[in-house]
Amino acid sequence: MSAAPTTLRRLRRWFNRKGWGQITIATPYIWLLALFLVPFVIVFAMSFATRTPTAPPFSFGGENPILNWENYRRLFTDTLYIRAYLTSIANAAMATVMCLLIGYPMALGIARSSRSWRNILLMLVILPFWTSFLLRVYAWMGLMGTNSWFNKLLTSFYNGIVPDDWALSYIPMMNTNFAVVLVTVYSYLPFMILPLYANLEKLDLQLDEAAMDLGSRPLRVFWDITLPQSIPGIIAGGMLVFIPASGELIIPSLVGSSSQPMIGRVISDEFASARDWPMASAVSVALLVLLVVPLMLYTHYESKAQRQAQKRAEEGQ
Amino acid sequence: MSAKAEPSQGSARATPEVARAGSSEFVRVEGVTKKFGSFTAVDDVSFSIDRGEIFSLLGGSGCGKTTILRMLAGFETPTRGRVWIDGQDMTDVPAYERPVNMMFQSYALFPHMSVEKNIGYGLKHEKMSKAQRGDRVREMLDLVQLTGLSERKPHQISGGQRQRVALARALARSPKLLLLDEPLAALDKKLREQTQFELMNIQDRTGVTFIVVTHDQEEAMTLSSRLAVMDKGRIMQVGTSTEIYEYPGNRQVAGFIGSINFFDARVIRRNGDLLRLDVPDLGGEVDAAAIDGVSSGDEVTLAVRPEKLVINRARPDETNRTLGTVEGLAYFGKDSLYRVRLPGGNLVSAMSVNSRRAGENERVADWEDQVWLSFAASSAIVLTS
Ligand SMILES: Nc1ncnc2c1ncn2[C@@H]1O[C@H](COP(=O)(O)OP(=O)(O)O)[C@@H](O)[C@H]1O
Ligand SMILES: [Mg+2]
């Protein structure tokens, strides 16, 4: 009967002796090292290799230089890449702003609704995740197609408000940056709403009352009290939309313009079609640098806010 | 519930008519009821307040004090009844258009603004130049003695300082009426007493009408010119501190404010200014100050405050006297509390001021001593409800 506790004790002793505690703590770092840093070092190294018709299709040294800067030189001289970066960033930025404009009122609405409604509304926000992402993009392709009811509806609406000689038989939506932004906004909206909601839900409504008491009308209260306090939420939501949206591959491939490729598409093409792994690597490294800078800014801001909150909590005691 | 409206109005108490100097009605709350769903938080409350008064709402937690303030500030709409401020019906006027400012129980300082910005916030809506605004903020900082802290954020100052920022912010727009929700509750005892006098001082200098919510009876009595005692959403009595303490309208008010001894009594007859009562617990007949509306044979309650009970070694001459045994004694320094067991079994409290310096064995009475308790007829309170 006493076997079980003894075994347990022995197990625990073994666990402690072997330093599993430290390993548990180290797990996220191991994760980061194995699944981010190591692959990144490989990609980074590969970006200095030379493309060869071998398998794998690259090599270092031999008749080629060990550090081949050619890929980076091309990155900055070939307008294809620069244009792709600009298109990506423009589309992602546009989508982020749209997500913010649509998501903020939604998040605020959810945060200010009654407790019993909140969970239902949040459920509805994440409900689209229950169907395949690809399927939803295909659905949009159907809606935007020249013969869809959606397009016809928009076209008749458009024709109704513009002069007759501007009339269109359909609105060309598919394969445009507009389509990319539209589908990106649709797909990433929950990533904007959820952090914003988490932020807005915590705000003290008594502060709104205090501002109103001091003479501010509701819109003014929002501008002076709610908005400044929700900046951390805006930044978090913005990052969660902007970063993946700028590297997005599927949306631009399916609904985007082929003459204005986005950077995800370029990486994919270089890697798969052109079999130019070193060039694909260089493009990836450059994208990463482009995205890491805002991420670092965000982390800096976040940790500062956290330190402030902690300080406030300590003083409150 | 006779004392719901004006003090002494229609009440059966022998309340002295206290003339309110420069009396002019400034706030009038008329038959206000507030329901949250089926729960009645405020139940048919009426009172009026004069210009320049410090008026307190006193009552236990959850009795509806904050809800009344919120209706005066404009955050809640009464389910029934009307609210007048300075002669205008304010019942449906939104908070941002009322000449009223509130100091919140939790202070509600804007965490993202400095002390200076917090105080100046309400001035943005006034027709003022930037320089005038700056002057006003400095004046307020000076009033609450926070001049050096104008650049700090609320989380960088102490609790007492936050309380004063909240007060300065509420006063900055020169409201006609200032609502203070438990303004001193978060402060420690010493700071609370000091701030009480500061508040009275500020009220005196600004002349603003104050409505103070508190659950601390001492605070209410010190601060206010008049107070309303509340229970379960209703006002039980409105009056000055003296009226409430010395002339409580019913048993509940009498028991809520200070401590008191109650005895069941029956009216025998009226003798001019005196009422002759039969009080079995006191071993016979006693005299009490007469009140209107009682007649021979009525069952009433006789109430006597502990400090009105005099402890005697020898048998006193007063009519109102009884013998008892000291069962408990608490020495507080300036006074002592005696618990005295009466022959009928009642335990009563008597407070005696230690006006002379006395050693351990020189007290008025000691444990197990037989003592006489007596009280003046004018100190005895007769309650019908
Ligand atoms: N918004 C509300 N919804 C429901 N009940 C409320 C609301 N506000 C206050 N109450 C209830 O009304 C009663 C009185 O509250 P309150 O005025 O805050 O009391 P006090 O300030 O005297 O402690 C309490 O029982 C409280 O639970
Ligand atoms: Mg309260």
Coordinates of N, CA and C in Angstrom, one line a residue, chain B residues 1-8 11 13 15 46-47 55-58 226-231 234-254 257 383:
Chain B
M1 N -41.5 57.1 9.5 CA -40.9 57.8 8.3 C -41.4 59.2 8.2
S2 N -41.7 59.8 9.3 CA -42.3 61.1 9.3 C -41.2 62.2 8.9
A3 N -40.0 61.9 9.2 CA -38.9 62.9 9.1 C -38.3 62.8 7.7
K4 N -39.0 62.4 6.7 CA -38.4 62.1 5.4 C -38.0 63.5 4.8
A5 N -38.8 64.4 4.9 CA -38.6 65.7 4.2 C -37.8 66.6 5.0
E6 N -38.4 67.8 5.4 CA -37.6 68.8 6.1 C -37.5 68.3 7.6
P7 N -36.5 68.8 8.3 CA -36.3 68.4 9.7 C -37.6 68.8 10.4
S8 N -38.0 68.1 11.3 CA -39.1 68.4 12.2 C -40.4 68.5 11.6
S11 N -43.1 65.9 12.3 CA -42.6 64.8 13.1 C -43.1 65.0 14.5
R13 N -41.6 65.0 17.2 CA -40.4 65.2 18.1 C -40.4 66.6 18.7
T15 N -38.4 68.9 18.6 CA -37.2 69.4 18.0 C -37.2 70.9 18.2
S46 N -36.9 62.3 -0.4 CA -37.0 63.7 -0.6 C -36.2 64.5 0.4
F47 N -35.5 65.5 0.0 CA -34.8 66.4 0.9 C -34.4 67.7 0.2
F55 N -23.8 69.1 3.4 CA -24.9 68.2 3.7 C -24.4 66.8 3.6
S56 N -24.6 65.9 4.6 CA -24.1 64.6 4.5 C -25.2 63.6 4.3
L57 N -24.9 62.5 3.5 CA -25.8 61.3 3.5 C -25.1 60.3 4.2
L58 N -25.7 59.8 5.3 CA -25.1 58.9 6.2 C -25.9 57.6 6.3
R226 N -25.9 69.8 8.0 CA -27.1 68.9 8.3 C -26.8 67.6 7.7
L227 N -27.4 66.6 8.2 CA -27.2 65.2 7.6 C -28.5 64.5 7.4
A228 N -28.5 63.5 6.5 CA -29.7 62.7 6.3 C -29.2 61.3 6.7
V229 N -29.9 60.6 7.6 CA -29.6 59.2 7.9 C -30.4 58.3 7.1
M230 N -29.7 57.4 6.4 CA -30.4 56.5 5.4 C -30.3 55.0 5.9
D231 N -31.3 54.3 5.4 CA -31.3 52.9 5.6 C -32.2 52.2 4.5
R234 N -34.0 54.3 2.0 CA -34.9 55.4 2.5 C -34.2 56.3 3.4
I235 N -34.7 57.6 3.5 CA -34.1 58.5 4.5 C -35.0 58.4 5.7
M236 N -34.3 58.2 6.8 CA -35.0 58.0 8.1 C -35.2 59.3 8.8
Q237 N -34.2 60.2 8.7 CA -34.3 61.5 9.4 C -33.3 62.5 8.7
V238 N -33.7 63.7 8.7 CA -32.8 64.8 8.2 C -32.7 65.8 9.3
G239 N -31.5 66.3 9.6 CA -31.4 67.3 10.6 C -30.0 67.7 10.9
T240 N -29.8 68.6 11.8 CA -28.4 68.9 12.2 C -27.8 67.8 13.0
S241 N -26.6 67.8 13.2 CA -25.9 66.8 14.1 C -26.6 66.7 15.4
T242 N -26.9 67.9 16.0 CA -27.5 67.9 17.3 C -28.9 67.3 17.3
E243 N -29.6 67.7 16.3 CA -31.0 67.2 16.2 C -31.0 65.6 16.1
I244 N -30.1 65.2 15.2 CA -30.1 63.7 15.0 C -29.6 63.0 16.2
Y245 N -28.6 63.6 16.9 CA -28.1 62.9 18.1 C -29.0 63.0 19.3
E246 N -29.4 64.2 19.6 CA -30.2 64.5 20.8 C -31.7 64.3 20.6
Y247 N -32.2 64.4 19.4 CA -33.6 64.2 19.2 C -33.9 63.3 18.0
P248 N -33.4 62.0 18.1 CA -33.6 61.1 17.0 C -35.1 60.8 16.9
G249 N -35.5 60.6 15.6 CA -37.0 60.5 15.3 C -37.5 59.1 15.6
N250 N -36.6 58.1 15.6 CA -37.1 56.8 15.8 C -36.0 55.9 16.4
R251 N -36.3 54.7 16.8 CA -35.4 53.8 17.4 C -34.2 53.5 16.5
Q252 N -34.4 53.4 15.2 CA -33.4 53.0 14.3 C -32.3 54.1 14.2
V253 N -32.8 55.4 14.1 CA -31.8 56.5 14.0 C -31.1 56.6 15.4
A254 N -31.8 56.5 16.4 CA -31.2 56.6 17.8 C -30.1 55.5 17.9
I257 N -26.8 56.1 15.4 CA -25.9 57.2 15.7 C -25.5 57.1 17.2
L383 N -39.5 57.6 22.3 CA -39.7 57.3 20.9 C -40.9 56.5 20.7

